[in-house]
């Protein structure tokens, strides 16, 4: 579904990605793990068009989308849930969700998806008239994911959905991620919490200072001694 | 859960069930306001000073509402709104006074030039955020001021004295028109996009809002109306100088918006009306005037940071409940700090 080939991205003079290649098969959950500054978020931002690559290509469903504008990428079915939630604090929960469907014009289907998101996150329905900024951290993360789903994506990019959440909430969020995937959405997941990420993903890439250091089926990586030592603490 | 979450009232727009009826009431109300003032000032009940104050109020409403679109709704801090006003004023005067075109043509032409100014300054600077954008727009205003000062065709430092072609009728109806247009814009999907940019630009981009295009559009529309206000200003006061559109004036417009409540159109109107009235009342004490305004701003920031109205908007249905479609709960005035 998504194929990235030798992607290079820099922030001014600083090179963040030194030629990354990866593959996200249709219907799968693929995760990117790695330490701070490894280039995980940069990869996602480049896929969704927020950053421009220096070299390399991004192909999505047969289209070369490397230089598309974010608006067009969203419309093509890639939805990015950015790191740190970034919800619209002064809009209500429902307005936040509706903004997620900003690029769509099929009102009836948007209403259905709103209902779908509320089923997935009943807490959001309870708070739909509340301002986004007044939600708790976990609820904000749910809102951010829900807003991403409102674009009815084929590919959902999730950047650190576990950040700053209690272990119980992390488990809840990850089980919802699996539910979303089972309903047909392909997921590219970026995580610091390598243990949880490898538990839900089918394939994983380990990034290290802008390069792919390791890759393989998630189960194999989880049991590989190298990964355990470097990322799983033991 | 042991504790109940605090009840936070939702912010919703109360749409009218009878759009024609509510439009009728609005138009009727506006005609009455316009007519009463017109009649009272014609018959001499209102003296020239009061009429003048009302006209300035109208001009300030246009300035405040148009800046609010850029700064309050879209969240782009601009410190050069008077520069757009100046562009409108100078070019309206050039077109009408120097070239002999009819006044409405000059007015619209001035607005268009100001809008073009918005585009020219907007395209390169809207990549800048917050303080940087503010400083760039401040510089823009100062550059224009120096240009006028050294341009003999428009009178240099002395400025120009066009005939008094604007009056209460012009100002009132143009203020109404600009408020209606900007209100409509904010209430549309374009307006939603602008608010999303204000609240989180990266998230806005991630959900597919073309942020640069929307920001530039807001800039052009805001600048256009500031230009119209500038034309009205020049042709009502029948005299203006480069210094009429300096940084201090830009700052004064920003005060109207902040005082009324960033993001609230109603707030901008209230801010413009209250400040203009206060200025007129303190006219005889020019020294105290600035002190009082400074004090007012400090008190405002201490006790009511969100401005007089916050994000609150006025709807006719608040006076005439019969116009309401359904009970949609109250509205928050954004009173969180």
mmCIF file with all atom_site columns, C-alpha atoms in Angstrom, chain A residues 2 4 7-11 16-17 20 22 32 37 39-54 58 65-71 73-74 78-86 155-160 163 188-190 207, chain B residues 129 200-203 205-207:
data_model
loop_
_atom_site.group_PDB
_atom_site.id
_atom_site.type_symbol
_atom_site.label_atom_id
_atom_site.label_alt_id
_atom_site.label_comp_id
_atom_site.label_asym_id
_atom_site.label_entity_id
_atom_site.label_seq_id
_atom_site.pdbx_PDB_ins_code
_atom_site.Cartn_x
_atom_site.Cartn_y
_atom_site.Cartn_z
_atom_site.occupancy
_atom_site.B_iso_or_equiv
_atom_site.pdbx_formal_charge
_atom_site.auth_seq_id
_atom_site.auth_comp_id
_atom_site.auth_asym_id
_atom_site.auth_atom_id
_atom_site.pdbx_PDB_model_num
ATOM 1  C CA . UNK A 1 2   ? 2.804  2.387  0.949  1.00 0.00 ? 2   UNK A CA 1
ATOM 2  C CA . UNK A 1 4   ? 9.119  4.384  0.835  1.00 0.00 ? 4   UNK A CA 1
ATOM 3  C CA . UNK A 1 7   ? 13.955 8.794  1.722  1.00 0.00 ? 7   UNK A CA 1
ATOM 4  C CA . UNK A 1 8   ? 16.236 11.650 2.795  1.00 0.00 ? 8   UNK A CA 1
ATOM 5  C CA . UNK A 1 9   ? 14.966 14.594 4.857  1.00 0.00 ? 9   UNK A CA 1
ATOM 6  C CA . UNK A 1 10  ? 16.858 17.436 6.483  1.00 0.00 ? 10  UNK A CA 1
ATOM 7  C CA . UNK A 1 11  ? 16.019 20.329 8.775  1.00 0.00 ? 11  UNK A CA 1
ATOM 8  C CA . UNK A 1 16  ? 17.344 13.775 9.891  1.00 0.00 ? 16  UNK A CA 1
ATOM 9  C CA . UNK A 1 17  ? 16.804 10.831 7.555  1.00 0.00 ? 17  UNK A CA 1
ATOM 10 C CA . UNK A 1 20  ? 15.083 5.156  4.717  1.00 0.00 ? 20  UNK A CA 1
ATOM 11 C CA . UNK A 1 22  ? 10.194 0.726  4.193  1.00 0.00 ? 22  UNK A CA 1
ATOM 12 C CA . UNK A 1 32  ? 8.605  2.191  13.708 1.00 0.00 ? 32  UNK A CA 1
ATOM 13 C CA . UNK A 1 37  ? 15.912 11.695 17.418 1.00 0.00 ? 37  UNK A CA 1
ATOM 14 C CA . UNK A 1 39  ? 13.707 10.055 12.759 1.00 0.00 ? 39  UNK A CA 1
ATOM 15 C CA . UNK A 1 40  ? 10.408 8.325  13.486 1.00 0.00 ? 40  UNK A CA 1
ATOM 16 C CA . UNK A 1 41  ? 8.223  11.436 13.584 1.00 0.00 ? 41  UNK A CA 1
ATOM 17 C CA . UNK A 1 42  ? 10.134 12.936 10.674 1.00 0.00 ? 42  UNK A CA 1
ATOM 18 C CA . UNK A 1 43  ? 9.205  9.903  8.593  1.00 0.00 ? 43  UNK A CA 1
ATOM 19 C CA . UNK A 1 44  ? 5.510  10.315 9.366  1.00 0.00 ? 44  UNK A CA 1
ATOM 20 C CA . UNK A 1 45  ? 5.552  14.060 8.740  1.00 0.00 ? 45  UNK A CA 1
ATOM 21 C CA . UNK A 1 46  ? 7.166  13.508 5.381  1.00 0.00 ? 46  UNK A CA 1
ATOM 22 C CA . UNK A 1 47  ? 4.593  10.898 4.384  1.00 0.00 ? 47  UNK A CA 1
ATOM 23 C CA . UNK A 1 48  ? 1.727  13.280 5.211  1.00 0.00 ? 48  UNK A CA 1
ATOM 24 C CA . UNK A 1 49  ? 3.389  16.126 3.330  1.00 0.00 ? 49  UNK A CA 1
ATOM 25 C CA . UNK A 1 50  ? 4.175  18.362 6.304  1.00 0.00 ? 50  UNK A CA 1
ATOM 26 C CA . UNK A 1 51  ? 7.883  18.069 5.482  1.00 0.00 ? 51  UNK A CA 1
ATOM 27 C CA . UNK A 1 52  ? 9.532  18.029 2.064  1.00 0.00 ? 52  UNK A CA 1
ATOM 28 C CA . UNK A 1 53  ? 12.136 15.346 1.379  1.00 0.00 ? 53  UNK A CA 1
ATOM 29 C CA . UNK A 1 54  ? 15.515 16.108 -0.209 1.00 0.00 ? 54  UNK A CA 1
ATOM 30 C CA . UNK A 1 58  ? 6.997  7.800  -1.412 1.00 0.00 ? 58  UNK A CA 1
ATOM 31 C CA . UNK A 1 65  ? 2.874  11.216 -3.667 1.00 0.00 ? 65  UNK A CA 1
ATOM 32 C CA . UNK A 1 66  ? 6.307  12.517 -2.656 1.00 0.00 ? 66  UNK A CA 1
ATOM 33 C CA . UNK A 1 67  ? 5.602  16.122 -3.601 1.00 0.00 ? 67  UNK A CA 1
ATOM 34 C CA . UNK A 1 68  ? 1.856  16.284 -3.063 1.00 0.00 ? 68  UNK A CA 1
ATOM 35 C CA . UNK A 1 69  ? 0.375  18.973 -0.785 1.00 0.00 ? 69  UNK A CA 1
ATOM 36 C CA . UNK A 1 70  ? -0.914 17.726 2.603  1.00 0.00 ? 70  UNK A CA 1
ATOM 37 C CA . UNK A 1 71  ? -4.487 18.523 1.547  1.00 0.00 ? 71  UNK A CA 1
ATOM 38 C CA . UNK A 1 73  ? -2.612 13.443 0.630  1.00 0.00 ? 73  UNK A CA 1
ATOM 39 C CA . UNK A 1 74  ? -5.432 13.596 3.201  1.00 0.00 ? 74  UNK A CA 1
ATOM 40 C CA . UNK A 1 78  ? -3.718 9.058  4.474  1.00 0.00 ? 78  UNK A CA 1
ATOM 41 C CA . UNK A 1 79  ? -4.541 10.550 7.857  1.00 0.00 ? 79  UNK A CA 1
ATOM 42 C CA . UNK A 1 80  ? -1.883 11.723 10.295 1.00 0.00 ? 80  UNK A CA 1
ATOM 43 C CA . UNK A 1 81  ? -2.479 11.808 14.058 1.00 0.00 ? 81  UNK A CA 1
ATOM 44 C CA . UNK A 1 82  ? 0.409  14.049 15.104 1.00 0.00 ? 82  UNK A CA 1
ATOM 45 C CA . UNK A 1 83  ? 2.589  13.642 18.152 1.00 0.00 ? 83  UNK A CA 1
ATOM 46 C CA . UNK A 1 84  ? 1.391  15.380 21.293 1.00 0.00 ? 84  UNK A CA 1
ATOM 47 C CA . UNK A 1 85  ? -2.253 15.132 20.148 1.00 0.00 ? 85  UNK A CA 1
ATOM 48 C CA . UNK A 1 86  ? -2.490 18.725 18.888 1.00 0.00 ? 86  UNK A CA 1
ATOM 49 C CA . UNK A 1 155 ? -3.817 4.430  5.986  1.00 0.00 ? 155 UNK A CA 1
ATOM 50 C CA . UNK A 1 156 ? -3.644 5.894  9.494  1.00 0.00 ? 156 UNK A CA 1
ATOM 51 C CA . UNK A 1 157 ? -0.345 7.350  10.694 1.00 0.00 ? 157 UNK A CA 1
ATOM 52 C CA . UNK A 1 158 ? -0.169 7.315  14.503 1.00 0.00 ? 158 UNK A CA 1
ATOM 53 C CA . UNK A 1 159 ? 2.622  9.233  16.202 1.00 0.00 ? 159 UNK A CA 1
ATOM 54 C CA . UNK A 1 160 ? 3.256  8.107  19.778 1.00 0.00 ? 160 UNK A CA 1
ATOM 55 C CA . UNK A 1 163 ? 2.786  9.422  25.140 1.00 0.00 ? 163 UNK A CA 1
ATOM 56 C CA . UNK A 1 188 ? 1.721  2.846  10.496 1.00 0.00 ? 188 UNK A CA 1
ATOM 57 C CA . UNK A 1 189 ? 2.555  3.290  14.154 1.00 0.00 ? 189 UNK A CA 1
ATOM 58 C CA . UNK A 1 190 ? 5.446  5.228  15.672 1.00 0.00 ? 190 UNK A CA 1
ATOM 59 C CA . UNK A 1 207 ? 15.385 3.341  13.381 1.00 0.00 ? 207 UNK A CA 1
ATOM 60 C CA . UNK B 2 129 ? 4.752  32.994 13.165 1.00 0.00 ? 129 UNK B CA 1
ATOM 61 C CA . UNK B 2 200 ? -3.130 24.477 15.984 1.00 0.00 ? 200 UNK B CA 1
ATOM 62 C CA . UNK B 2 201 ? -1.567 25.111 12.655 1.00 0.00 ? 201 UNK B CA 1
ATOM 63 C CA . UNK B 2 202 ? 0.146  21.722 12.325 1.00 0.00 ? 202 UNK B CA 1
ATOM 64 C CA . UNK B 2 203 ? -3.015 19.838 13.211 1.00 0.00 ? 203 UNK B CA 1
ATOM 65 C CA . UNK B 2 205 ? -2.528 21.075 8.041  1.00 0.00 ? 205 UNK B CA 1
ATOM 66 C CA . UNK B 2 206 ? -2.699 17.413 9.053  1.00 0.00 ? 206 UNK B CA 1
ATOM 67 C CA . UNK B 2 207 ? -6.496 17.326 8.643  1.00 0.00 ? 207 UNK B CA 1
#
